[in-house]
Coordinates of N, CA and C and ligand atoms in Angstrom, one line a residue:
M1 N 61.9 -5.6 -46.8 CA 63.3 -5.9 -46.5 C 64.2 -4.7 -46.7
A2 N 65.1 -4.5 -45.8 CA 66.0 -3.3 -45.9 C 66.9 -3.5 -47.2
L3 N 67.2 -2.4 -47.9 CA 68.1 -2.5 -49.0 C 69.5 -2.4 -48.6
A4 N 70.4 -3.1 -49.4 CA 71.8 -3.0 -49.1 C 72.3 -1.6 -49.4
A5 N 73.4 -1.3 -48.7 CA 74.0 0.1 -48.8 C 74.3 0.4 -50.3
S6 N 74.8 -0.6 -51.1 CA 75.1 -0.3 -52.5 C 73.9 0.0 -53.3
S7 N 72.8 -0.6 -53.0 CA 71.5 -0.3 -53.7 C 71.0 1.1 -53.4
I8 N 71.2 1.4 -52.1 CA 70.7 2.8 -51.7 C 71.6 3.8 -52.4
A9 N 72.9 3.6 -52.5 CA 73.8 4.5 -53.2 C 73.5 4.6 -54.7
D10 N 73.2 3.4 -55.3 CA 72.8 3.4 -56.7 C 71.5 4.2 -56.9
N11 N 70.5 3.9 -56.1 CA 69.2 4.6 -56.2 C 69.4 6.1 -56.1
F12 N 70.2 6.5 -55.1 CA 70.5 7.9 -54.9 C 71.1 8.6 -56.1
R13 N 72.1 8.0 -56.7 CA 72.7 8.6 -57.9 C 71.8 8.6 -59.0
H14 N 70.9 7.6 -59.1 CA 69.9 7.6 -60.2 C 68.9 8.7 -60.0
I15 N 68.5 9.0 -58.8 CA 67.5 10.1 -58.6 C 68.2 11.4 -58.9
L16 N 69.4 11.6 -58.5 CA 70.1 12.9 -58.8 C 70.2 13.1 -60.3
A17 N 70.4 12.0 -61.0 CA 70.5 12.1 -62.5 C 69.1 12.4 -63.1
R18 N 68.1 11.8 -62.5 CA 66.7 12.1 -63.0 C 66.3 13.6 -62.7
I19 N 66.8 14.1 -61.5 CA 66.5 15.5 -61.2 C 67.2 16.4 -62.2
E20 N 68.4 16.1 -62.5 CA 69.2 16.9 -63.5 C 68.5 16.9 -64.8
A21 N 68.1 15.7 -65.3 CA 67.5 15.6 -66.6 C 66.1 16.3 -66.6
A22 N 65.4 16.2 -65.5 CA 64.1 16.9 -65.5 C 64.3 18.4 -65.5
R23 N 65.3 18.9 -64.8 CA 65.6 20.3 -64.8 C 66.0 20.8 -66.2
K24 N 66.8 20.0 -66.9 CA 67.2 20.3 -68.3 C 66.0 20.4 -69.3
S25 N 65.1 19.5 -69.1 CA 64.0 19.5 -70.0 C 62.8 20.4 -69.6
A26 N 62.9 21.0 -68.4 CA 61.9 21.9 -68.0 C 62.0 23.3 -68.7
L27 N 60.8 23.9 -69.0 CA 60.9 25.2 -69.7 C 61.3 26.3 -68.7
K28 N 60.8 26.2 -67.5 CA 61.2 27.2 -66.5 C 61.5 26.5 -65.1
P29 N 62.6 25.8 -65.1 CA 63.0 25.2 -63.8 C 63.3 26.3 -62.8
A30 N 63.2 25.9 -61.5 CA 63.6 26.8 -60.4 C 65.1 27.1 -60.5
P31 N 65.7 28.1 -59.9 CA 67.1 28.3 -60.0 C 67.9 27.1 -59.5
F32 N 67.3 26.4 -58.6 CA 68.0 25.1 -58.1 C 66.9 24.2 -57.7
T33 N 67.2 22.9 -57.6 CA 66.3 21.9 -57.1 C 67.1 21.0 -56.1
H34 N 66.8 21.1 -54.8 CA 67.5 20.3 -53.8 C 66.7 19.0 -53.6
L35 N 67.5 18.0 -53.4 CA 66.9 16.7 -53.1 C 66.8 16.6 -51.5
V36 N 65.6 16.5 -51.0 CA 65.5 16.2 -49.6 C 65.3 14.6 -49.5
A37 N 66.3 13.9 -49.0 CA 66.2 12.5 -48.9 C 65.4 12.2 -47.6
V38 N 64.2 11.5 -47.8 CA 63.3 11.3 -46.7 C 63.6 10.0 -46.0
T39 N 64.0 10.1 -44.8 CA 64.6 8.9 -44.1 C 63.6 8.4 -43.0
K40 N 62.4 8.8 -43.0 CA 61.5 8.3 -42.0 C 61.4 6.8 -42.0
T41 N 61.3 6.2 -40.9 CA 61.3 4.8 -40.6 C 62.6 4.1 -40.9
H42 N 63.6 4.7 -41.6 CA 64.8 4.1 -42.0 C 65.9 4.4 -40.9
P43 N 66.7 3.3 -40.6 CA 67.7 3.5 -39.6 C 69.0 4.2 -40.1
E44 N 69.9 4.4 -39.2 CA 71.1 5.1 -39.5 C 71.9 4.3 -40.6
D45 N 71.8 3.0 -40.6 CA 72.5 2.2 -41.6 C 72.1 2.6 -43.0
A46 N 70.9 2.9 -43.2 CA 70.4 3.3 -44.5 C 70.8 4.7 -44.9
I47 N 71.1 5.5 -43.9 CA 71.4 7.0 -44.1 C 72.9 7.1 -44.5
R48 N 73.7 6.3 -43.8 CA 75.2 6.4 -44.0 C 75.7 6.4 -45.4
P49 N 75.1 5.5 -46.3 CA 75.6 5.6 -47.7 C 75.5 6.9 -48.4
L50 N 74.4 7.7 -48.0 CA 74.3 9.0 -48.6 C 75.2 10.0 -48.0
L51 N 75.4 9.9 -46.7 CA 76.4 10.8 -46.1 C 77.8 10.6 -46.7
Q52 N 78.1 9.3 -46.9 CA 79.4 9.0 -47.5 C 79.6 9.5 -48.9
L53 N 78.5 9.7 -49.6 CA 78.5 10.3 -51.0 C 78.5 11.8 -50.9
G54 N 78.4 12.3 -49.7 CA 78.4 13.8 -49.6 C 77.1 14.4 -49.5
H55 N 76.0 13.6 -49.5 CA 74.7 14.2 -49.4 C 74.4 14.7 -47.9
R56 N 73.7 15.9 -47.8 CA 73.6 16.4 -46.5 C 72.1 16.9 -46.2
V57 N 71.2 16.7 -47.1 CA 69.9 17.3 -47.0 C 68.9 16.1 -46.8
F58 N 68.3 16.1 -45.6 CA 67.4 15.0 -45.2 C 66.1 15.5 -44.7
G59 N 65.1 14.6 -44.7 CA 63.8 14.9 -44.2 C 63.2 13.9 -43.3
E60 N 62.5 14.3 -42.3 CA 61.8 13.4 -41.3 C 60.4 13.9 -41.1
N61 N 59.5 13.1 -40.8 CA 58.1 13.6 -40.6 C 57.6 13.5 -39.1
R62 N 58.4 13.0 -38.2 CA 58.0 12.9 -36.8 C 59.2 13.5 -35.9
V63 N 58.8 14.3 -35.0 CA 59.8 14.9 -34.1 C 60.5 13.9 -33.3
Q64 N 59.7 13.0 -32.7 CA 60.3 12.0 -31.8 C 61.3 11.1 -32.5
E65 N 60.9 10.6 -33.7 CA 61.8 9.7 -34.5 C 63.1 10.5 -34.9
A66 N 62.9 11.7 -35.3 CA 64.1 12.5 -35.7 C 65.0 12.8 -34.5
L67 N 64.4 13.0 -33.3 CA 65.3 13.2 -32.1 C 66.1 11.9 -31.8
A68 N 65.6 10.8 -32.1 CA 66.3 9.6 -31.8 C 67.4 9.3 -32.8
K69 N 67.3 9.8 -34.0 CA 68.3 9.5 -35.0 C 69.3 10.6 -35.3
W70 N 68.9 11.9 -35.3 CA 69.7 12.9 -35.9 C 70.6 13.7 -35.0
P71 N 70.4 13.9 -33.7 CA 71.4 14.7 -33.0 C 72.8 14.1 -33.1
A72 N 73.0 12.8 -33.1 CA 74.3 12.2 -33.2 C 74.9 12.4 -34.6
L73 N 74.0 12.2 -35.6 CA 74.5 12.4 -37.0 C 74.9 13.9 -37.3
K74 N 74.1 14.8 -36.7 CA 74.4 16.2 -36.9 C 75.7 16.6 -36.2
A75 N 75.9 15.9 -35.1 CA 77.2 16.2 -34.4 C 78.4 15.7 -35.2
A76 N 78.2 14.6 -35.9 CA 79.3 14.0 -36.7 C 79.4 14.8 -38.0
Y77 N 78.3 15.3 -38.6 CA 78.3 16.0 -39.8 C 77.6 17.3 -39.6
P78 N 78.3 18.4 -39.2 CA 77.6 19.6 -38.8 C 76.9 20.3 -39.9
D79 N 77.3 20.0 -41.2 CA 76.6 20.7 -42.3 C 75.3 20.0 -42.8
I80 N 74.9 19.0 -42.0 CA 73.6 18.4 -42.3 C 72.5 19.5 -42.3
E81 N 71.6 19.4 -43.2 CA 70.4 20.3 -43.2 C 69.2 19.4 -43.1
L82 N 68.5 19.5 -41.9 CA 67.4 18.6 -41.6 C 66.0 19.3 -41.8
H83 N 65.2 18.6 -42.5 CA 63.9 19.2 -42.9 C 62.7 18.5 -42.2
M84 N 61.9 19.2 -41.5 CA 60.7 18.7 -40.9 C 59.5 18.7 -41.9
I85 N 59.1 17.6 -42.4 CA 58.1 17.6 -43.5 C 56.7 17.1 -43.0
G86 N 56.6 16.7 -41.7 CA 55.3 16.2 -41.2 C 54.6 17.2 -40.4
P87 N 53.3 16.9 -40.1 CA 52.6 17.9 -39.2 C 53.2 18.1 -37.9
L88 N 53.1 19.4 -37.4 CA 53.8 19.7 -36.2 C 52.8 20.2 -35.2
Q89 N 52.9 19.6 -34.0 CA 52.0 20.0 -32.9 C 52.7 21.1 -32.1
T90 N 52.0 22.0 -31.5 CA 52.6 23.1 -30.8 C 53.4 22.6 -29.6
N91 N 53.0 21.5 -29.0 CA 53.8 21.1 -27.9 C 55.2 20.4 -28.3
K92 N 55.4 20.3 -29.6 CA 56.7 19.8 -30.1 C 57.6 20.9 -30.7
V93 N 57.1 22.1 -30.6 CA 57.8 23.2 -31.3 C 59.2 23.4 -30.7
R94 N 59.3 23.3 -29.4 CA 60.6 23.6 -28.8 C 61.7 22.6 -29.4
E95 N 61.3 21.3 -29.4 CA 62.2 20.3 -29.9 C 62.5 20.5 -31.4
A96 N 61.4 20.8 -32.1 CA 61.5 21.0 -33.6 C 62.4 22.1 -33.9
V97 N 62.2 23.3 -33.3 CA 63.1 24.4 -33.6 C 64.5 24.1 -33.2
G98 N 64.7 23.3 -32.2 CA 66.1 23.0 -31.8 C 66.8 22.1 -32.7
L99 N 66.0 21.2 -33.4 CA 66.7 20.2 -34.2 C 66.7 20.5 -35.7
F100 N 65.5 21.0 -36.2 CA 65.4 21.1 -37.7 C 65.9 22.5 -38.2
D101 N 66.3 22.4 -39.5 CA 66.8 23.6 -40.2 C 65.8 24.2 -41.1
V102 N 64.8 23.4 -41.5 CA 63.7 23.9 -42.3 C 62.5 23.2 -41.9
I103 N 61.4 23.9 -41.7 CA 60.1 23.4 -41.3 C 59.1 23.6 -42.4
H104 N 58.6 22.5 -43.0 CA 57.7 22.6 -44.2 C 56.2 22.7 -43.8
S105 N 55.9 22.6 -42.6 CA 54.5 22.3 -42.3 C 53.7 23.3 -41.4
L106 N 54.1 24.6 -41.6 CA 53.3 25.6 -40.9 C 51.9 25.7 -41.6
D107 N 50.8 25.5 -40.8 CA 49.5 25.5 -41.4 C 48.4 26.2 -40.5
R108 N 48.9 26.9 -39.5 CA 47.9 27.6 -38.7 C 48.6 28.7 -37.9
E109 N 47.8 29.7 -37.5 CA 48.3 30.9 -36.9 C 48.9 30.6 -35.5
K110 N 48.2 29.7 -34.8 CA 48.7 29.3 -33.4 C 50.1 28.7 -33.5
L111 N 50.3 27.9 -34.6 CA 51.7 27.3 -34.7 C 52.7 28.4 -35.1
A112 N 52.2 29.4 -35.9 CA 53.1 30.5 -36.3 C 53.6 31.2 -35.1
R113 N 52.6 31.5 -34.2 CA 53.0 32.2 -32.9 C 53.9 31.4 -32.1
A114 N 53.7 30.1 -32.0 CA 54.6 29.2 -31.1 C 56.0 29.2 -31.7
L115 N 56.1 29.1 -33.1 CA 57.4 29.0 -33.7 C 58.1 30.4 -33.5
K116 N 57.4 31.5 -33.7 CA 58.0 32.8 -33.5 C 58.6 32.9 -32.1
E117 N 57.7 32.5 -31.1 CA 58.1 32.7 -29.7 C 59.4 31.8 -29.4
E118 N 59.4 30.6 -29.9 CA 60.5 29.7 -29.6 C 61.8 30.1 -30.3
M119 N 61.6 30.7 -31.5 CA 62.8 31.2 -32.2 C 63.4 32.4 -31.4
A120 N 62.5 33.3 -30.9 CA 63.0 34.4 -30.2 C 63.7 33.9 -28.9
R121 N 63.1 32.9 -28.3 CA 63.7 32.4 -27.0 C 65.0 31.7 -27.2
S122 N 65.1 30.9 -28.3 CA 66.3 30.1 -28.5 C 67.3 30.7 -29.3
G123 N 67.0 31.7 -30.1 CA 67.9 32.3 -31.1 C 68.1 31.4 -32.3
R124 N 67.5 30.2 -32.4 CA 67.6 29.4 -33.6 C 66.5 29.8 -34.5
T125 N 66.8 29.9 -35.8 CA 65.8 30.4 -36.8 C 65.7 29.5 -38.0
P126 N 65.1 28.3 -37.9 CA 64.9 27.5 -39.0 C 64.0 28.2 -40.1
R127 N 64.3 28.0 -41.3 CA 63.4 28.5 -42.4 C 62.0 27.8 -42.3
V128 N 61.0 28.6 -42.7 CA 59.6 28.1 -42.5 C 58.9 28.1 -43.9
L129 N 58.2 27.0 -44.2 CA 57.3 27.0 -45.3 C 55.9 26.7 -44.8
V130 N 54.9 27.2 -45.6 CA 53.5 27.0 -45.3 C 53.1 25.8 -46.1
Q131 N 52.5 24.8 -45.4 CA 51.9 23.7 -46.1 C 50.5 24.0 -46.6
V132 N 50.2 23.8 -47.9 CA 48.9 24.1 -48.4 C 48.2 22.8 -48.8
N133 N 47.0 22.6 -48.4 CA 46.2 21.4 -48.6 C 45.5 21.7 -50.0
T134 N 46.3 21.5 -51.1 CA 45.8 21.9 -52.4 C 44.6 21.1 -52.8
G135 N 44.5 19.9 -52.3 CA 43.3 19.0 -52.7 C 42.2 19.2 -51.7
E136 N 42.3 20.1 -50.7 CA 41.3 20.3 -49.7 C 40.7 19.0 -49.1
E137 N 41.7 18.1 -48.8 CA 41.3 16.9 -48.2 C 41.1 17.1 -46.7
P138 N 39.9 16.6 -46.2 CA 39.7 16.9 -44.7 C 40.7 16.2 -43.8
Q139 N 41.2 15.1 -44.2 CA 42.1 14.4 -43.2 C 43.5 14.9 -43.4
K140 N 43.8 15.8 -44.3 CA 45.2 16.1 -44.6 C 45.6 17.4 -43.9
A141 N 46.8 17.5 -43.5 CA 47.3 18.8 -42.9 C 47.5 19.8 -44.0
G142 N 47.6 21.1 -43.6 CA 47.8 22.1 -44.5 C 46.7 23.1 -44.5
V143 N 47.0 24.4 -44.8 CA 46.0 25.4 -44.9 C 45.3 25.3 -46.3
A144 N 43.9 25.6 -46.3 CA 43.2 25.6 -47.6 C 43.8 26.7 -48.4
P145 N 43.8 26.5 -49.8 CA 44.4 27.5 -50.6 C 43.8 28.9 -50.4
V146 N 42.5 29.0 -50.2 CA 41.9 30.3 -50.1 C 42.3 31.0 -48.8
H147 N 42.8 30.2 -47.8 CA 43.2 30.8 -46.5 C 44.7 31.0 -46.4
A148 N 45.4 30.6 -47.4 CA 46.9 30.7 -47.4 C 47.3 32.2 -47.3
P149 N 46.7 33.1 -48.1 CA 47.2 34.5 -48.0 C 47.0 35.1 -46.6
A150 N 45.9 34.7 -45.9 CA 45.6 35.2 -44.6 C 46.7 34.7 -43.6
L151 N 47.0 33.4 -43.7 CA 48.0 32.8 -42.8 C 49.4 33.5 -43.1
L152 N 49.7 33.7 -44.3 CA 51.0 34.4 -44.6 C 51.0 35.8 -44.0
A153 N 49.9 36.5 -44.1 CA 49.8 37.8 -43.5 C 49.9 37.8 -42.0
A154 N 49.3 36.8 -41.4 CA 49.4 36.6 -40.0 C 50.8 36.4 -39.5
A155 N 51.5 35.5 -40.3 CA 52.9 35.2 -39.9 C 53.7 36.5 -40.0
R156 N 53.5 37.2 -41.1 CA 54.3 38.4 -41.3 C 54.0 39.4 -40.2
A157 N 52.8 39.5 -39.7 CA 52.4 40.4 -38.6 C 53.1 40.0 -37.3
L158 N 53.3 38.7 -37.2 CA 54.0 38.2 -36.0 C 55.6 38.4 -36.1
G159 N 56.0 38.8 -37.3 CA 57.5 38.9 -37.5 C 58.1 37.5 -37.8
L160 N 57.3 36.6 -38.3 CA 57.8 35.2 -38.6 C 58.0 35.2 -40.2
E161 N 59.2 35.1 -40.6 CA 59.5 35.1 -42.0 C 59.1 33.7 -42.6
V162 N 58.3 33.7 -43.7 CA 57.9 32.5 -44.4 C 58.7 32.5 -45.8
S163 N 59.4 31.4 -46.1 CA 60.2 31.3 -47.2 C 59.6 30.6 -48.4
G164 N 58.5 29.9 -48.2 CA 58.0 29.2 -49.3 C 56.7 28.4 -49.0
L165 N 56.3 27.5 -49.9 CA 55.1 26.7 -49.8 C 55.4 25.3 -50.0
M166 N 54.6 24.4 -49.4 CA 54.8 23.0 -49.6 C 53.4 22.3 -49.8
C167 N 53.3 21.2 -50.6 CA 52.1 20.5 -50.7 C 52.3 19.0 -50.9
V168 N 51.3 18.3 -50.5 CA 51.3 16.8 -50.8 C 49.9 16.6 -51.5
P169 N 50.0 16.4 -52.9 CA 48.7 16.3 -53.6 C 48.0 15.0 -53.2
P170 N 46.6 15.0 -53.5 CA 45.9 13.8 -53.2 C 46.5 12.6 -53.9
F171 N 46.5 11.5 -53.2 CA 47.1 10.2 -53.7 C 46.6 9.8 -55.0
D172 N 45.3 10.0 -55.2 CA 44.6 9.4 -56.4 C 44.3 10.4 -57.5
E173 N 45.0 11.5 -57.5 CA 44.8 12.5 -58.5 C 46.1 12.8 -59.3
A174 N 45.9 13.3 -60.5 CA 47.1 13.8 -61.2 C 47.7 14.9 -60.4
P175 N 49.0 14.9 -60.2 CA 49.6 15.9 -59.3 C 49.8 17.3 -60.0
A176 N 49.9 17.3 -61.3 CA 50.3 18.6 -62.0 C 49.4 19.8 -61.6
P177 N 48.1 19.6 -61.6 CA 47.3 20.8 -61.3 C 47.6 21.3 -59.8
H178 N 47.9 20.4 -58.9 CA 48.3 20.8 -57.6 C 49.6 21.6 -57.5
F179 N 50.6 21.1 -58.3 CA 51.9 21.7 -58.4 C 51.7 23.1 -59.0
A180 N 50.8 23.2 -60.0 CA 50.6 24.5 -60.7 C 50.0 25.5 -59.7
L181 N 49.0 25.0 -59.0 CA 48.3 25.9 -58.0 C 49.3 26.4 -56.9
L182 N 50.2 25.5 -56.4 CA 51.1 25.9 -55.4 C 52.1 26.9 -56.0
A183 N 52.6 26.6 -57.2 CA 53.5 27.6 -57.8 C 52.9 29.0 -58.0
K184 N 51.6 29.0 -58.4 CA 50.9 30.2 -58.6 C 50.7 31.0 -57.2
L185 N 50.4 30.2 -56.2 CA 50.2 30.9 -54.9 C 51.6 31.5 -54.4
A186 N 52.7 30.7 -54.6 CA 54.0 31.2 -54.2 C 54.4 32.4 -55.0
E187 N 54.1 32.4 -56.3 CA 54.4 33.6 -57.1 C 53.7 34.8 -56.7
E188 N 52.4 34.6 -56.4 CA 51.5 35.8 -56.0 C 52.1 36.4 -54.7
S189 N 52.7 35.6 -53.8 CA 53.2 36.1 -52.5 C 54.7 36.3 -52.6
A190 N 55.3 36.2 -53.7 CA 56.8 36.4 -53.9 C 57.6 35.5 -52.9
L191 N 57.2 34.2 -52.8 CA 57.9 33.3 -52.0 C 58.8 32.5 -52.8
P192 N 60.1 32.4 -52.5 CA 61.1 31.7 -53.4 C 61.1 30.2 -53.3
L193 N 60.7 29.6 -52.2 CA 60.9 28.1 -52.1 C 59.6 27.4 -52.4
L194 N 59.7 26.3 -53.1 CA 58.5 25.4 -53.5 C 58.9 24.0 -53.2
S195 N 58.3 23.4 -52.1 CA 58.6 22.0 -51.8 C 57.5 21.2 -52.3
M196 N 57.8 20.4 -53.4 CA 56.7 19.6 -53.9 C 57.3 18.5 -54.8
G197 N 56.7 17.3 -54.8 CA 57.2 16.2 -55.6 C 57.8 15.2 -54.7
M198 N 57.4 13.9 -54.8 CA 57.8 12.8 -54.0 C 58.3 11.7 -55.0
S199 N 58.5 10.5 -54.5 CA 59.1 9.5 -55.4 C 58.4 9.3 -56.7
G200 N 57.0 9.4 -56.7 CA 56.3 9.1 -57.9 C 56.1 10.3 -58.8
D201 N 56.4 11.5 -58.4 CA 56.0 12.6 -59.2 C 57.0 13.8 -59.2
F202 N 58.2 13.5 -58.7 CA 59.1 14.7 -58.5 C 59.5 15.3 -59.9
E203 N 59.5 14.5 -61.0 CA 59.9 15.1 -62.2 C 58.8 16.1 -62.7
T204 N 57.6 15.8 -62.5 CA 56.5 16.7 -62.8 C 56.6 17.9 -61.9
A205 N 56.9 17.8 -60.6 CA 57.1 18.9 -59.7 C 58.2 19.9 -60.2
I206 N 59.2 19.3 -60.7 CA 60.4 20.1 -61.3 C 59.9 20.9 -62.4
R207 N 59.1 20.4 -63.3 CA 58.5 21.1 -64.4 C 57.8 22.4 -63.9
F208 N 57.2 22.3 -62.8 CA 56.4 23.4 -62.2 C 57.2 24.2 -61.3
G209 N 58.5 24.0 -61.2 CA 59.4 25.0 -60.5 C 59.8 24.5 -59.1
A210 N 59.7 23.2 -58.7 CA 60.1 22.8 -57.4 C 61.5 23.2 -57.1
T211 N 61.7 23.8 -55.9 CA 63.1 24.0 -55.4 C 63.5 22.9 -54.4
H212 N 62.6 22.2 -53.9 CA 62.8 21.0 -53.0 C 61.9 19.9 -53.4
V213 N 62.5 18.7 -53.8 CA 61.7 17.5 -53.9 C 62.0 16.6 -52.8
R214 N 61.0 15.9 -52.3 CA 61.1 15.1 -51.1 C 61.0 13.6 -51.5
V215 N 62.1 12.9 -51.5 CA 62.1 11.5 -52.1 C 62.5 10.5 -51.0
G216 N 61.7 9.6 -50.7 CA 62.0 8.5 -49.8 C 62.1 7.1 -50.4
T217 N 61.0 6.6 -50.8 CA 60.9 5.2 -51.3 C 61.8 4.9 -52.5
A218 N 62.0 5.9 -53.4 CA 62.8 5.6 -54.6 C 64.3 5.5 -54.3
I219 N 64.6 6.0 -53.1 CA 66.0 5.9 -52.6 C 66.2 4.7 -51.7
F220 N 65.4 4.6 -50.6 CA 65.6 3.7 -49.5 C 64.8 2.4 -49.6
G221 N 63.9 2.4 -50.6 CA 63.0 1.2 -50.7 C 61.7 1.4 -49.9
E222 N 60.8 0.4 -49.9 CA 59.5 0.5 -49.2 C 59.8 0.6 -47.7
R223 N 58.9 1.4 -47.1 CA 58.9 1.5 -45.6 C 58.2 0.3 -45.0
G224 N 58.8 -0.2 -43.9 CA 58.3 -1.4 -43.3 C 57.0 -1.4 -42.7
Ligands
LIG1 C1 57.0 10.2 -46.7 C2 56.9 11.6 -47.3 C3 57.6 11.9 -48.5 C4 58.4 10.8 -49.3 O1 57.5 10.0 -50.0 P1 58.0 8.8 -51.0 O2 56.8 8.5 -51.7 O3 58.5 7.7 -50.1 O4 59.1 9.4 -51.8 C5 57.5 13.2 -49.0 N1 56.8 14.1 -48.4 C6 56.2 13.9 -47.2 C7 55.4 15.0 -46.6 C8 56.2 12.6 -46.6 O5 55.6 12.4 -45.5

């Protein structure tokens, strides 16, 4: 069942407080931790309470769904920052570059080339993060950790700037080693952004230096 606007607002404030508390108790928090409110499957009615509280950073995982919801909201609130957190097909790159401000899911050279070409064509330059499949799960998107440096080098050779790394740890494992691995890979490549941590583990991710936590369920309730 959809949550009432007041519950969504309460949940949102509570998550912000938990983020602040986790940052305070972390030994080495990132210089900032942004909350990406993940609105996939949730309608505009669920998003409005956050907009009214001044929140502007949102995430979606499907291009088609995002195109249906966000152009009108972005027109009404031009400072919205929209994050693409799901796998991206090359045939959706044009729409994705046109709509999103940050793309978290670069995971192959072919996609890097398509993104670079579309950015050059359109003049829009969303920030790009490389998704790393830290658990090396065959069904999951992301580049294997050992192949991450080669992908970063390939992107650089294409002239595509990569700003950070993203991961989604295996569902059934403790997330901390995955966050630690992602942080280490980012540090080795001098990448400033670390997108890691979801509803169940964002405080752990903050301990490992997350600059972006992606939280859906804990704000908007279960997805239908
Ligand atoms: C859905 C999703 C999230 C949010 O997950 P919750 O558990 O609902 O907070 C975060 N990251 C990605 C990549 C997602 O697809």
